[in-house]
XYZ file of C-alpha atoms in Angstrom:
576
model
C -7.277 39.603 -8.732
C -3.858 40.252 -7.746
C -3.709 37.135 -6.035
C -4.573 33.890 -6.678
C -6.692 32.592 -3.868
C -8.165 28.983 -2.896
C -10.770 28.972 -0.313
C -11.315 25.838 1.302
C -13.104 27.224 3.949
C -16.418 29.646 2.736
C -17.872 27.676 -0.107
C -19.798 30.671 -1.150
C -16.562 32.823 -1.498
C -15.367 31.127 -4.282
C -18.342 30.386 -6.414
C -17.325 32.819 -9.121
C -13.695 31.452 -9.154
C -12.161 28.858 -11.170
C -9.301 27.263 -9.734
C -6.410 26.263 -11.706
C -5.044 23.164 -11.860
C -1.729 22.462 -10.458
C 1.358 22.223 -13.281
C 0.200 18.897 -13.734
C -2.749 17.063 -12.854
C -4.738 13.915 -13.512
C -6.855 14.660 -16.723
C -10.060 12.713 -15.483
C -11.804 10.967 -13.173
C -11.056 7.601 -14.675
C -6.970 8.481 -14.697
C -7.332 8.510 -10.862
C -9.190 5.728 -10.600
C -7.128 3.655 -12.145
C -4.168 5.149 -11.430
C -5.170 4.837 -7.113
C -6.606 1.339 -8.222
C -3.201 0.649 -9.655
C -1.659 2.092 -6.304
C -2.907 -0.657 -4.277
C -3.694 -3.620 -6.952
C -1.043 -5.704 -7.267
C 1.296 -8.650 -5.532
C -0.196 -7.553 -2.390
C -4.041 -8.802 -3.400
C -2.510 -11.671 -5.260
C 0.437 -12.876 -3.784
C 0.151 -11.811 -0.041
C -3.368 -11.856 0.466
C -3.978 -15.550 -0.323
C -0.831 -16.506 1.843
C -2.020 -14.624 4.582
C -6.035 -15.887 4.321
C -3.730 -19.832 4.460
C -1.436 -18.736 7.160
C -4.929 -18.083 9.494
C -7.060 -20.509 8.220
C -8.464 -22.845 11.044
C -8.891 -26.296 10.651
C -13.015 -25.631 10.278
C -12.328 -22.833 7.780
C -11.843 -19.384 7.050
C -14.365 -17.157 7.353
C -13.635 -15.547 10.368
C -10.700 -14.384 8.856
C -12.609 -12.755 6.320
C -14.552 -11.337 7.971
C -12.704 -9.070 10.531
C -10.485 -8.713 7.304
C -13.490 -6.902 6.021
C -14.766 -4.703 9.152
C -10.964 -3.590 9.202
C -12.120 -1.962 5.842
C -14.623 0.557 6.867
C -13.870 0.553 10.749
C -9.351 1.468 9.603
C -8.445 1.295 5.442
C -11.284 3.660 4.481
C -11.088 6.233 7.150
C -7.072 6.526 6.831
C -7.186 6.632 3.148
C -9.546 9.627 3.645
C -7.171 11.519 5.557
C -4.215 10.719 3.043
C -6.547 11.671 0.480
C -7.452 14.933 2.041
C -4.235 15.994 3.023
C -2.752 15.775 -0.293
C -5.223 17.632 -2.078
C -5.251 20.148 0.534
C -1.511 20.553 1.341
C 0.079 19.996 -2.156
C 3.011 18.484 -0.337
C 4.462 14.731 0.649
C 3.416 13.240 3.917
C 6.268 14.843 5.568
C 5.639 18.384 4.979
C 2.043 17.508 5.382
C 3.140 16.451 8.683
C 4.644 19.437 9.587
C 2.398 21.700 7.835
C -0.897 20.429 10.091
C 1.366 19.643 13.317
C 4.321 21.898 13.516
C 8.320 21.243 12.944
C 8.114 19.122 16.150
C 5.839 16.956 14.793
C 8.345 16.044 11.060
C 9.355 12.609 12.330
C 5.611 11.343 12.470
C 5.498 11.866 8.604
C 9.209 10.455 8.101
C 7.674 7.443 9.980
C 4.867 7.571 7.347
C 7.280 7.235 4.467
C 9.973 5.018 6.063
C 7.956 2.258 6.404
C 6.612 2.485 2.858
C 9.932 2.761 1.484
C 11.300 -0.279 4.093
C 8.172 -1.937 1.899
C 8.947 -1.432 -1.439
C 12.576 -2.020 -1.079
C 11.139 -6.445 -0.413
C 7.923 -6.139 -2.485
C 10.350 -4.826 -5.671
C 11.387 -9.115 -4.455
C 8.303 -10.345 -5.169
C 7.714 -8.053 -8.400
C 11.052 -9.379 -9.634
C 9.567 -12.881 -8.967
C 6.424 -12.357 -11.060
C 9.100 -11.246 -13.748
C 11.105 -14.251 -13.536
C 7.817 -16.441 -13.833
C 6.762 -14.642 -17.005
C 10.634 -15.732 -18.259
C 9.525 -19.399 -16.625
C 6.014 -20.219 -17.815
C 7.166 -18.751 -21.511
C 9.835 -21.393 -20.970
C 8.108 -24.499 -20.002
C 5.098 -23.576 -22.668
C 7.664 -23.478 -25.479
C 9.582 -26.471 -24.108
C 8.013 -28.558 -22.332
C 5.174 -29.047 -19.648
C 3.748 -26.851 -16.953
C 3.709 -28.531 -13.631
C 1.222 -30.836 -13.309
C 1.311 -31.251 -9.564
C 2.116 -29.383 -6.511
C 5.752 -31.183 -5.074
C 7.107 -30.215 -9.332
C 5.761 -26.389 -9.069
C 7.173 -26.330 -5.307
C 10.192 -27.997 -6.664
C 10.690 -25.316 -10.000
C 9.669 -22.514 -7.233
C 12.506 -23.297 -4.498
C 15.116 -23.915 -7.334
C 14.604 -20.075 -8.046
C 13.510 -18.496 -4.792
C 16.326 -20.255 -2.774
C 18.946 -21.578 -4.694
C 20.086 -19.267 -7.767
C 20.917 -15.694 -8.119
C 17.850 -14.583 -10.216
C 16.054 -12.832 -7.400
C 18.731 -10.431 -7.301
C 18.551 -9.918 -11.022
C 14.987 -9.734 -11.199
C 14.877 -7.413 -8.297
C 17.168 -4.946 -10.252
C 14.580 -5.484 -13.536
C 11.538 -4.301 -11.473
C 12.722 -1.600 -9.578
C 14.483 -0.196 -12.732
C 11.476 -0.872 -14.608
C 9.485 1.014 -11.947
C 11.757 3.956 -11.509
C 11.867 4.718 -15.670
C 7.860 5.535 -15.194
C 8.425 7.844 -11.923
C 10.710 10.025 -13.876
C 8.373 10.956 -16.298
C 5.736 12.407 -13.803
C 1.908 11.827 -13.274
C 1.544 12.218 -17.199
C 3.949 8.811 -17.479
C 2.384 6.965 -14.748
C -1.448 7.610 -15.881
C -0.494 6.823 -19.353
C 0.651 3.374 -18.027
C -2.270 2.941 -15.698
C -4.890 3.140 -17.965
C -3.241 0.084 -19.869
C -1.986 -1.741 -17.124
C -5.072 -2.068 -14.180
C -8.003 -2.628 -16.978
C -5.928 -5.367 -18.756
C -4.933 -7.014 -14.857
C -8.826 -7.141 -13.456
C -9.666 -8.768 -17.537
C -7.586 -11.469 -16.397
C -7.919 -12.247 -12.555
C -11.858 -12.036 -13.501
C -11.148 -14.636 -16.633
C -8.659 -16.624 -14.331
C -11.232 -16.785 -11.137
C -14.189 -17.480 -13.700
C -11.959 -20.712 -15.000
C -11.095 -21.549 -11.378
C -14.557 -22.163 -9.922
C -16.081 -24.201 -12.561
C -13.207 -27.142 -12.144
C -14.146 -30.152 -10.895
C -14.184 -29.936 -7.009
C -13.818 -26.291 -6.765
C -16.810 -26.083 -4.569
C -14.862 -27.560 -1.480
C -12.287 -25.014 -1.590
C -14.614 -22.310 -1.784
C -16.561 -24.100 1.200
C -13.740 -24.360 2.875
C -12.906 -20.372 2.755
C -16.756 -19.485 3.756
C -16.669 -21.813 6.894
C -16.620 -20.303 10.333
C -14.289 -21.842 13.292
C -15.482 -19.479 16.183
C -12.099 -20.758 17.847
C -10.274 -18.320 15.713
C -11.632 -15.278 17.541
C -9.303 -16.094 20.135
C -6.118 -15.734 18.040
C -4.508 -12.380 18.496
C -2.436 -12.968 15.400
C -5.416 -13.142 13.453
C -6.893 -10.076 14.710
C -3.330 -8.518 13.864
C -2.808 -10.337 10.356
C -6.648 -9.436 9.241
C -5.820 -5.255 10.238
C -2.188 -5.002 8.798
C -3.449 -7.406 5.721
C -5.904 -4.828 5.201
C -3.808 -1.913 5.273
C -1.588 -3.540 2.940
C -4.530 -4.400 0.224
C -5.585 -1.206 0.052
C -2.381 1.070 0.866
C -3.907 2.477 4.335
C -1.725 5.159 6.104
C 1.201 4.106 3.491
C 1.034 7.548 2.317
C 1.029 6.452 -1.075
C -2.294 8.558 -1.817
C -0.778 11.456 -0.745
C 1.321 12.106 -3.694
C -1.292 11.481 -6.201
C -4.146 13.165 -4.108
C -1.723 16.719 -4.894
C -2.707 16.353 -8.333
C -6.216 16.375 -7.279
C -8.495 19.355 -7.224
C -11.231 20.540 -5.373
C -13.669 19.250 -7.552
C -12.199 15.282 -7.490
C -13.915 13.745 -4.197
C -12.059 12.367 -1.236
C -14.356 11.107 0.338
C -15.952 9.188 -2.337
C -12.897 8.211 -4.208
C -11.715 6.786 -0.241
C -14.783 4.693 0.192
C -14.894 2.813 -3.295
C -11.609 2.699 -4.641
C -10.625 0.195 -1.092
C -13.536 -1.481 -1.808
C -12.967 -1.976 -5.434
C -9.712 -3.466 -4.197
C -10.842 -5.855 -1.226
C -13.196 -7.194 -4.383
C -9.784 -8.173 -5.985
C -8.536 -9.788 -3.350
C -11.438 -11.988 -2.519
C -11.148 -13.045 -6.253
C -7.918 -14.255 -5.881
C -8.418 -15.801 -2.849
C -11.269 -17.696 -4.346
C -8.992 -18.731 -7.606
C -6.612 -19.821 -5.242
C -8.382 -21.484 -2.841
C -10.572 -23.559 -5.153
C -7.251 -24.342 -7.545
C -5.536 -26.036 -4.634
C -8.370 -28.107 -3.201
C -9.671 -28.806 -6.718
C -6.139 -30.169 -7.790
C -5.356 -32.449 -4.813
C -8.502 -33.621 -4.652
C -8.037 -35.114 -7.982
C -4.495 -36.432 -7.711
C -4.358 -36.917 -4.039
C -7.343 -38.861 -3.280
C -6.816 -40.025 0.344
C -6.078 -36.656 1.836
C -7.950 -35.464 4.405
C -9.288 -31.317 4.889
C -6.810 -31.099 7.188
C -4.170 -32.596 5.072
C -4.618 -29.906 2.278
C -5.068 -26.922 4.520
C -1.553 -27.903 5.729
C -0.039 -28.394 2.139
C -1.382 -24.502 1.635
C 0.586 -23.054 4.853
C 3.461 -24.987 3.714
C 3.946 -23.130 -0.153
C 7.227 -22.069 0.333
C 7.988 -20.202 3.812
C 5.002 -18.782 5.507
C 2.717 -20.061 1.712
C 5.072 -17.061 0.153
C 5.226 -19.291 -2.899
C 1.719 -20.237 -2.340
C 0.369 -18.434 -5.666
C 3.958 -19.169 -7.745
C 3.171 -22.480 -7.008
C -0.249 -23.290 -7.634
C -1.192 -20.783 -10.599
C 0.836 -22.786 -12.991
C -0.427 -25.794 -11.815
C -3.846 -24.476 -12.799
C -3.494 -23.543 -16.097
C -1.582 -26.716 -16.677
C -5.025 -28.408 -16.906
C -6.219 -26.342 -19.785
C -3.755 -27.381 -22.345
C -2.154 -25.263 -25.386
C -4.738 -22.403 -23.786
C -3.722 -22.730 -20.344
C 0.144 -21.988 -21.333
C -0.894 -18.953 -22.999
C -3.188 -17.757 -19.784
C -0.273 -18.599 -17.506
C 1.763 -16.720 -19.195
C -0.934 -13.771 -19.129
C -1.305 -14.453 -15.706
C 2.389 -13.121 -14.554
C 2.704 -10.733 -16.975
C -0.274 -8.740 -15.402
C 0.867 -9.781 -12.658
C 3.791 -8.171 -12.984
C 2.250 -5.472 -14.473
C 0.134 -4.524 -11.063
C 3.504 -4.944 -9.064
C 4.935 -2.252 -11.407
C 1.953 0.378 -10.872
C 2.193 -0.534 -7.204
C 5.925 0.451 -6.830
C 5.485 3.057 -9.368
C 3.548 5.026 -6.299
C 5.641 3.759 -3.816
C 8.572 5.421 -5.786
C 6.587 8.268 -6.074
C 6.062 9.073 -2.799
C 10.095 8.906 -2.244
C 10.441 10.847 -4.932
C 8.022 13.680 -4.573
C 9.613 13.735 -0.607
C 13.304 14.151 -1.810
C 11.241 16.895 -4.205
C 9.875 19.057 -1.433
C 13.149 18.953 0.466
C 14.326 20.361 -3.418
C 16.163 17.465 -4.715
C 14.751 17.311 -8.203
C 13.070 14.567 -9.266
C 15.632 13.521 -11.883
C 17.672 13.509 -9.259
C 15.667 12.139 -6.704
C 14.388 9.059 -8.718
C 17.741 7.402 -9.285
C 18.631 7.450 -5.509
C 15.657 6.152 -4.590
C 15.948 3.587 -7.316
C 19.845 2.770 -5.748
C 18.512 3.146 -2.484
C 15.958 0.606 -3.106
C 18.265 -1.665 -4.899
C 20.785 -1.848 -2.032
C 18.214 -2.448 0.923
C 16.186 -4.931 -0.721
C 19.096 -6.944 -1.428
C 19.096 -8.850 1.853
C 15.487 -9.979 0.630
C 16.590 -11.169 -2.516
C 19.148 -13.113 -1.500
C 17.308 -15.004 1.938
C 13.912 -15.987 1.820
C 13.850 -15.930 5.825
C 14.711 -12.032 5.286
C 11.847 -11.290 3.134
C 9.575 -12.501 5.757
C 10.888 -11.141 8.492
C 10.601 -7.799 6.585
C 7.091 -8.680 5.310
C 6.038 -8.961 8.939
C 7.745 -6.194 10.674
C 6.903 -3.739 8.217
C 3.521 -5.101 7.225
C 2.391 -4.466 10.789
C 3.833 -1.366 11.839
C 1.538 0.234 8.730
C -1.150 0.251 12.615
C 1.731 3.019 13.857
C 1.743 4.314 10.646
C -2.194 4.487 11.268
C -1.423 6.402 14.878
C 0.633 8.737 13.045
C -2.400 9.810 10.792
C -4.931 9.855 13.455
C -2.169 11.919 15.734
C -2.409 14.656 12.439
C -5.972 14.968 12.638
C -6.380 15.158 16.179
C -3.248 17.897 16.622
C -4.926 20.079 13.536
C -8.142 19.795 15.039
C -11.338 17.251 14.374
C -13.740 20.007 13.699
C -11.360 21.923 11.734
C -10.193 19.088 9.572
C -13.588 18.165 9.126
C -14.994 21.285 7.895
C -12.143 23.310 6.385
C -10.006 19.972 4.613
C -12.922 17.963 3.439
C -16.441 19.591 3.839
C -15.906 23.409 2.372
C -13.173 22.243 0.598
C -14.674 20.000 -1.649
C -16.930 20.166 -4.331
C -19.326 17.721 -5.477
C -18.524 15.096 -2.900
C -20.083 13.192 0.328
C -20.313 14.874 2.994
C -17.742 13.627 5.799
C -20.122 12.712 8.637
C -19.089 12.896 12.596
C -19.799 9.164 12.623
C -16.431 8.766 10.388
C -14.868 11.289 11.994
C -15.759 9.353 15.832
C -13.864 6.182 13.804
C -10.903 8.466 13.285
C -10.589 10.121 16.558
C -11.516 7.363 18.820
C -12.490 3.642 17.402
C -9.499 3.516 15.175
C -6.965 4.716 17.453
C -8.481 2.011 20.419
C -7.991 -0.322 17.419
C -4.222 0.013 17.193
C -3.552 0.103 20.499
C -5.434 -2.571 22.139
C -4.468 -4.963 19.102
C -1.003 -4.039 19.484
C -1.127 -4.694 23.183
C -2.651 -8.376 22.782
C -0.372 -9.470 20.149
C 2.441 -8.388 22.422
C 1.338 -9.859 25.556
C -0.058 -13.004 23.881
C 2.899 -13.994 21.873
C 5.141 -13.549 25.361
C 2.727 -16.053 26.964
C 2.185 -18.763 23.911
C 6.238 -18.595 23.114
C 8.061 -18.652 26.301
C 8.638 -22.150 26.155
C 9.120 -22.249 22.602
C 12.351 -23.591 20.890
C 15.334 -21.704 20.982
C 14.599 -19.051 18.114
C 11.035 -19.109 18.318
C 10.783 -17.501 21.938
C 9.749 -14.137 22.135
C 13.177 -12.943 23.553
C 15.099 -14.476 20.753
C 16.100 -12.598 17.855
C 13.834 -14.725 15.641
C 11.960 -14.230 11.861
C 8.965 -12.706 13.634
C 9.777 -12.878 17.327
C 8.464 -10.009 19.856
C 12.013 -8.764 20.341
C 12.910 -8.848 16.510
C 9.816 -6.535 15.985
C 10.314 -4.148 18.429
C 14.222 -3.546 17.953
C 13.501 -2.768 14.336
C 10.741 -0.421 15.065
C 12.675 0.670 18.143
C 15.374 1.755 15.837
C 13.715 3.153 13.359
C 11.998 5.668 15.279
C 15.262 6.730 17.326
C 16.569 7.709 13.837
C 14.055 9.877 12.998
C 13.319 11.658 16.291
C 17.091 12.102 16.406
C 16.962 13.896 12.896
C 14.000 15.653 13.867
C 15.695 17.156 16.689
C 18.574 18.146 14.749
C 16.833 19.837 11.608
C 14.805 21.398 14.265
C 17.674 23.362 15.919
C 19.359 23.692 12.306
C 16.722 25.010 10.850
C 17.197 24.475 7.239
C 15.594 26.109 4.399
C 12.704 24.360 4.041
C 11.750 24.183 7.856
C 12.020 28.278 7.475
C 9.564 28.379 4.708
C 6.876 30.921 5.256
C 3.714 28.685 7.072
C 2.004 32.277 8.361
C -1.134 34.400 7.057
C 1.152 34.540 3.633
C 0.183 31.197 2.983
C -2.820 30.125 4.946
C -5.077 33.411 5.610
C -5.898 32.645 9.498
C -5.888 29.460 9.762
C -9.794 29.524 7.706
C -8.020 27.173 5.215
C -7.876 29.561 2.490
C -5.273 29.413 -0.142
C -3.476 32.440 -0.729
C -0.607 31.426 -3.185
C 1.957 34.564 -2.734
C 5.066 32.601 -2.547
C 5.512 29.017 -3.825
C 2.055 28.416 -2.283
C 0.249 25.442 -1.855
C 1.534 24.440 -5.055
C 4.573 24.493 -4.705
C 6.185 21.402 -6.558
C 8.639 22.147 -9.169
C 7.466 22.451 -12.798
C 8.535 19.469 -14.467
C 9.814 19.832 -18.069
C 6.924 20.121 -20.964
C 4.608 20.509 -18.125
C 4.037 24.119 -19.034
C 0.513 25.774 -17.938
C -0.331 28.828 -18.877
C -2.289 29.938 -15.710
C 1.399 29.185 -13.735
C 4.479 30.676 -14.323
C 7.692 29.028 -12.677
C 7.884 29.255 -8.561
C 10.759 31.565 -8.448
C 8.681 34.358 -9.625
C 6.503 36.801 -7.759
C 2.981 34.889 -7.888
C 1.444 38.148 -6.768
C 1.840 39.482 -10.558
C -0.109 36.805 -11.956
C -3.439 38.137 -13.572
C -6.343 35.851 -13.744
């Protein structure tokens, strides 16, 4: 053959063609699973999910939140992740370039929205990761020189002294960014090796911690509360919004994080299978974390403050730091303090592995932004330092003031609903049937089939979910806060008020639209790249690598593959 061809539309046309791997690729399916789990299993499961569950606990229990959160796994997160896996594997581009390939030059802003929201999440996520780093140090110090905190007030005092009354968060924020950025500079090989160690270790610690917590006296009270329904909670739009956005945050749905990893996947890696199993595994981890925290809180408070009612315990959970931001950091040391010397060791290991999980997730965030810059012609060795510096500077306000972190967490965590709409628009604009057949079913090998039911969820049910939740949340917030104290009314600029959220969203949207218009008329080199039949034959999903092709990522040092030449050479001369 005189050309390298990737047939995505006619399976029988390519049965005799061995698909070459990209210059760098995952070495095995296990590497994909652990790397993708590393992307999403982290502080979002261990820190964010228990606190969001606590904030949405009704007087009788938390089950309504858990049920709605679980439903959104199948009606939102898995379908959105399927799109990410599919376009990453098919187009071999960053989200911005993938949106441009699928929708045209006028829709670059859609991919830019996804990338920008995820980048802004990473800016405060690194602050929380810094907290994890600090608690590794602090638990070692307390274990060596004294005792872990025995009760909630003592533990909360330690958290507040660190998070609200010191400069430690800034230093730890920078340390977390440097640790994650170092892995990204090494490319997918370093990322894969790191995740193959970090993720299994984390899972073992989480399972061990869970087992210990549920065996404590009175822990069953916390478990019963977690699984007790309160039907009145169904009327609260904030519960539905938090359920959807938390499941998206948990799984990384619509964050674009999976797209870069999927570019290293081949046709033999099943995107439908991965987009179903990995989010389910991730949500299972979140449930273990919630069970661990709730059983610990109820067990400890019942034994130390026996006069507290269930309502009183729930209020303490909600007040563990502003908006429960300190829930995990306050209660995990209390849990392990009951185990003596072994508890000290386990506490250090827990926060160490929580740090590992945060690093693996932040690696994915950095990889997304680095790949985006790389697609615009900025080499990884320059792009990654740019990402590191920008993340540190933009995350500084969240490190300095915990209320700003609360604001950023709500605004951009909720914005994942809008990111989901962008992915849904991509499928609709590209063609529903075309996406189902060319990009997924015909292009993949040995994968589960993408059914019409899933496509209906993607193009009908999921958009209705997003628009309905956004509208319900906005109307209810306006109605319920009109008579609140100044600073909490919907038209005030507060931490989580309606006008604050809309202002931040609109500001980002206007900026991206302006940049899109600018580059559309200036036509930079990356927008003049050939996208006609020389690369995508007759729009039938068939890749012909005549120029840089689908695998257009520049070679990394040490990533030599005998089946590839430098992307600047004429690939029509390559023989197979």
